[in-house]
Amino acid sequence: MSSPRVLEDDSVLSRVDRRLHSWEQRLNLLAGVVVLFIVLFSVINIIGRGVFNKPFNAYFDLMGQSVPLIAFLGLSYCQRIGGHIRMDLLIVRLKGRWLWGFELITSLLTTAVILLLAWGAYLHAARSYNLGDSTEDIGLTIWPFKTLLAVMFVMLMARLIVQCWGYLRLIISGDNRPIAVPVPEDVAMQARREVDATGEPG
């Protein structure tokens, strides 16, 4: 299902965007499943500790590895719809090529940072694999979680590259219909969309 803040058409850019978004949706769903399991483990731990005086031994090991997954599995999905918190005081005043140029520059800088983070995450995962790192309580192997973190950074980098492509297309063509990038919204438009989403009368 397409986000209402990202426009689509039949171009190659839009097809690449939709294909990538299908994977982003799966990872976002996986993040939700991880949240569900965290809630279940928490309930089991509370009942075990409070009722049977026997806590769930794997609780802290599973929490330590699961919480980062929640934070990173939905990164690329959130980037696609422009859901990250950012300061729009300057952006909302820009129009046309000035806006797309600013977005392109910030996306390129972010891509460079994410590339470094992805490389660092890969090195940490490789080191963890070679050393056989595991958690203290139940000996849970750590390297798969660190590898998944590196994959999340690569996914986010792919999303940023697609968005850079979209901004560059807008700069070159001068088209005011953004494809595969979040559609800029002012405060009034955001409020209207939130009202529409809740189904309350405006």
Short mmCIF file of C-alpha atoms in Angstrom, two decimals:
data_model
loop_
_atom_site.label_atom_id
_atom_site.label_comp_id
_atom_site.label_asym_id
_atom_site.label_seq_id
_atom_site.Cartn_x
_atom_site.Cartn_y
_atom_site.Cartn_z
CA MET A 1 0.00 0.00 0.00
CA SER A 2 1.43 3.37 -0.96
CA SER A 3 1.99 6.10 1.58
CA PRO A 4 -0.21 9.16 0.91
CA ARG A 5 2.91 11.31 1.23
CA VAL A 6 4.86 9.56 -1.57
CA LEU A 7 3.64 9.93 -5.14
CA GLU A 8 4.02 7.16 -7.72
CA ASP A 9 3.88 6.77 -11.49
CA ASP A 10 5.06 4.28 -14.14
CA SER A 11 8.67 5.53 -14.29
CA VAL A 12 11.72 3.36 -13.55
CA LEU A 13 12.36 5.44 -10.43
CA SER A 14 8.88 4.76 -9.10
CA ARG A 15 9.14 1.04 -9.84
CA VAL A 16 12.44 0.82 -7.96
CA ASP A 17 10.86 2.78 -5.11
CA ARG A 18 7.89 0.41 -4.88
CA ARG A 19 10.10 -2.68 -5.01
CA LEU A 20 12.28 -1.35 -2.21
CA HIS A 21 9.21 -0.29 -0.25
CA SER A 22 7.82 -3.82 -0.34
CA TRP A 23 10.93 -5.00 1.55
CA GLU A 24 10.68 -2.04 3.91
CA GLN A 25 7.11 -3.03 4.76
CA ARG A 26 8.23 -6.59 5.55
CA LEU A 27 10.97 -5.33 7.86
CA ASN A 28 8.57 -2.93 9.52
CA LEU A 29 6.19 -5.84 10.10
CA LEU A 30 9.07 -7.84 11.55
CA ALA A 31 9.71 -4.97 13.98
CA GLY A 32 6.09 -5.24 15.10
CA VAL A 33 6.50 -8.99 15.63
CA VAL A 34 9.62 -8.34 17.74
CA VAL A 35 7.63 -5.86 19.85
CA LEU A 36 4.94 -8.52 20.36
CA PHE A 37 7.52 -11.07 21.51
CA ILE A 38 9.08 -8.53 23.88
CA VAL A 39 5.67 -7.98 25.48
CA LEU A 40 5.13 -11.74 25.80
CA PHE A 41 8.59 -12.28 27.32
CA SER A 42 7.95 -9.41 29.74
CA VAL A 43 4.65 -10.95 30.86
CA ILE A 44 6.28 -14.35 31.29
CA ASN A 45 9.09 -12.79 33.32
CA ILE A 46 6.69 -10.82 35.55
CA ILE A 47 4.46 -13.84 36.20
CA GLY A 48 7.43 -16.10 36.79
CA ARG A 49 9.09 -13.68 39.18
CA GLY A 50 5.95 -12.58 41.04
CA VAL A 51 3.94 -15.81 41.20
CA PHE A 52 6.46 -18.64 41.03
CA ASN A 53 9.53 -16.75 42.32
CA LYS A 54 11.35 -18.00 39.22
CA PRO A 55 12.19 -15.29 36.66
CA PHE A 56 12.66 -16.01 32.98
CA ASN A 57 16.44 -16.53 32.73
CA ALA A 58 16.71 -15.48 29.10
CA TYR A 59 14.79 -12.23 29.63
CA PHE A 60 17.69 -9.77 29.83
CA ASP A 61 19.64 -11.46 27.03
CA LEU A 62 16.63 -11.36 24.72
CA MET A 63 15.81 -7.76 25.66
CA GLY A 64 19.38 -6.65 25.03
CA GLN A 65 19.34 -8.07 21.50
CA SER A 66 15.72 -7.28 20.60
CA VAL A 67 15.44 -3.61 21.54
CA PRO A 68 18.02 -2.44 18.93
CA LEU A 69 16.10 -4.41 16.29
CA ILE A 70 12.94 -2.45 17.08
CA ALA A 71 14.83 0.80 16.64
CA PHE A 72 16.51 -0.11 13.34
CA LEU A 73 14.13 -2.44 11.47
CA GLY A 74 11.80 0.43 10.59
CA LEU A 75 14.46 3.01 9.72
CA SER A 76 14.20 2.74 5.94
CA TYR A 77 10.39 2.62 6.03
CA CYS A 78 10.30 5.78 8.13
CA GLN A 79 12.79 7.50 5.80
CA ARG A 80 10.61 6.68 2.80
CA ILE A 81 7.57 8.50 4.18
CA GLY A 82 9.57 11.33 5.78
CA GLY A 83 8.55 10.23 9.26
CA HIS A 84 11.77 11.15 11.05
CA ILE A 85 11.80 14.15 13.37
CA ARG A 86 13.61 17.08 11.79
CA MET A 87 13.69 20.85 11.89
CA ASP A 88 11.56 22.25 9.06
CA LEU A 89 11.89 25.94 9.88
CA LEU A 90 14.08 26.50 6.82
CA ILE A 91 12.73 23.76 4.55
CA VAL A 92 9.13 25.02 4.59
CA ARG A 93 10.33 28.40 3.27
CA LEU A 94 12.09 26.88 0.25
CA LYS A 95 10.36 26.19 -3.07
CA GLY A 96 11.19 24.51 -6.36
CA ARG A 97 14.82 23.76 -7.18
CA TRP A 98 16.05 25.42 -3.96
CA LEU A 99 14.02 22.93 -1.92
CA TRP A 100 15.06 19.90 -3.97
CA GLY A 101 18.70 21.03 -3.95
CA PHE A 102 18.71 21.37 -0.18
CA GLU A 103 17.08 17.95 0.18
CA LEU A 104 19.62 16.42 -2.21
CA ILE A 105 22.57 17.82 -0.27
CA THR A 106 21.26 16.63 3.09
CA SER A 107 20.42 13.20 1.63
CA LEU A 108 23.92 12.85 0.18
CA LEU A 109 25.50 13.78 3.51
CA THR A 110 23.24 11.33 5.32
CA THR A 111 24.13 8.60 2.82
CA ALA A 112 27.83 9.14 3.55
CA VAL A 113 27.22 8.87 7.29
CA ILE A 114 25.10 5.72 6.90
CA LEU A 115 27.79 4.18 4.68
CA LEU A 116 30.31 4.60 7.50
CA LEU A 117 27.85 3.18 10.03
CA ALA A 118 27.10 0.20 7.78
CA TRP A 119 30.80 -0.52 7.38
CA GLY A 120 31.35 -0.23 11.14
CA ALA A 121 28.40 -2.51 11.86
CA TYR A 122 29.77 -5.08 9.41
CA LEU A 123 33.19 -4.99 11.09
CA HIS A 124 31.58 -5.46 14.51
CA ALA A 125 29.52 -8.39 13.20
CA ALA A 126 32.60 -10.02 11.62
CA ARG A 127 34.59 -9.55 14.84
CA SER A 128 31.74 -11.01 16.88
CA TYR A 129 31.57 -14.02 14.55
CA ASN A 130 35.32 -14.64 14.71
CA LEU A 131 35.42 -14.33 18.50
CA GLY A 132 32.26 -16.37 19.03
CA ASP A 133 30.61 -13.68 21.14
CA SER A 134 27.56 -14.69 23.13
CA THR A 135 25.39 -13.35 25.94
CA GLU A 136 26.26 -14.12 29.56
CA ASP A 137 23.10 -15.81 30.85
CA ILE A 138 22.07 -18.28 28.13
CA GLY A 139 25.00 -18.02 25.71
CA LEU A 140 22.91 -16.53 22.90
CA THR A 141 25.04 -15.97 19.79
CA ILE A 142 25.34 -12.24 19.10
CA TRP A 143 26.74 -11.98 15.57
CA PRO A 144 23.40 -12.59 13.75
CA PHE A 145 21.90 -9.56 15.50
CA LYS A 146 24.90 -7.39 14.62
CA THR A 147 24.76 -8.63 11.03
CA LEU A 148 21.07 -7.70 10.84
CA LEU A 149 21.98 -4.23 12.05
CA ALA A 150 24.44 -3.88 9.17
CA VAL A 151 21.73 -5.05 6.75
CA MET A 152 19.39 -2.38 8.11
CA PHE A 153 21.97 0.31 7.42
CA VAL A 154 22.43 -1.00 3.87
CA MET A 155 18.65 -0.91 3.37
CA LEU A 156 18.53 2.67 4.63
CA MET A 157 21.42 3.58 2.33
CA ALA A 158 19.50 2.09 -0.62
CA ARG A 159 16.48 4.19 0.31
CA LEU A 160 18.62 7.34 0.53
CA ILE A 161 20.14 6.62 -2.89
CA VAL A 162 16.64 6.27 -4.40
CA GLN A 163 15.65 9.58 -2.81
CA CYS A 164 18.81 11.28 -4.10
CA TRP A 165 17.83 10.02 -7.55
CA GLY A 166 14.36 11.49 -7.06
CA TYR A 167 15.66 14.88 -5.92
CA LEU A 168 18.18 15.02 -8.77
CA ARG A 169 15.39 14.29 -11.26
CA LEU A 170 13.37 17.17 -9.82
CA ILE A 171 16.33 19.57 -10.06
CA ILE A 172 17.13 18.65 -13.65
CA SER A 173 13.57 18.52 -14.97
CA GLY A 174 12.11 21.33 -12.90
CA ASP A 175 9.06 19.13 -12.36
CA ASN A 176 7.00 20.03 -9.29
CA ARG A 177 5.57 16.53 -8.91
CA PRO A 178 8.00 14.65 -6.64
CA ILE A 179 8.24 10.89 -7.24
CA ALA A 180 9.72 8.43 -4.71
CA VAL A 181 10.41 11.18 -2.17
CA PRO A 182 8.25 12.49 0.68
CA VAL A 183 5.87 15.22 -0.41
CA PRO A 184 6.60 18.39 1.61
CA GLU A 185 3.73 19.35 3.90
CA ASP A 186 3.07 22.54 5.81
CA VAL A 187 1.42 22.52 9.24
CA ALA A 188 -2.09 22.99 7.83
CA MET A 189 -1.68 20.08 5.42
CA GLN A 190 -0.31 17.82 8.18
CA ALA A 191 -3.26 18.68 10.43
CA ARG A 192 -5.73 18.01 7.60
CA ARG A 193 -4.13 14.64 6.85
CA GLU A 194 -4.24 13.64 10.54
CA VAL A 195 -7.92 14.58 10.74
CA ASP A 196 -8.62 12.51 7.60
CA ALA A 197 -6.72 9.56 9.10
CA THR A 198 -8.79 9.62 12.31
CA GLY A 199 -12.03 9.96 10.39
CA GLU A 200 -13.15 12.91 12.52
CA PRO A 201 -15.15 15.67 10.83
CA GLY A 202 -13.00 18.67 9.89
#
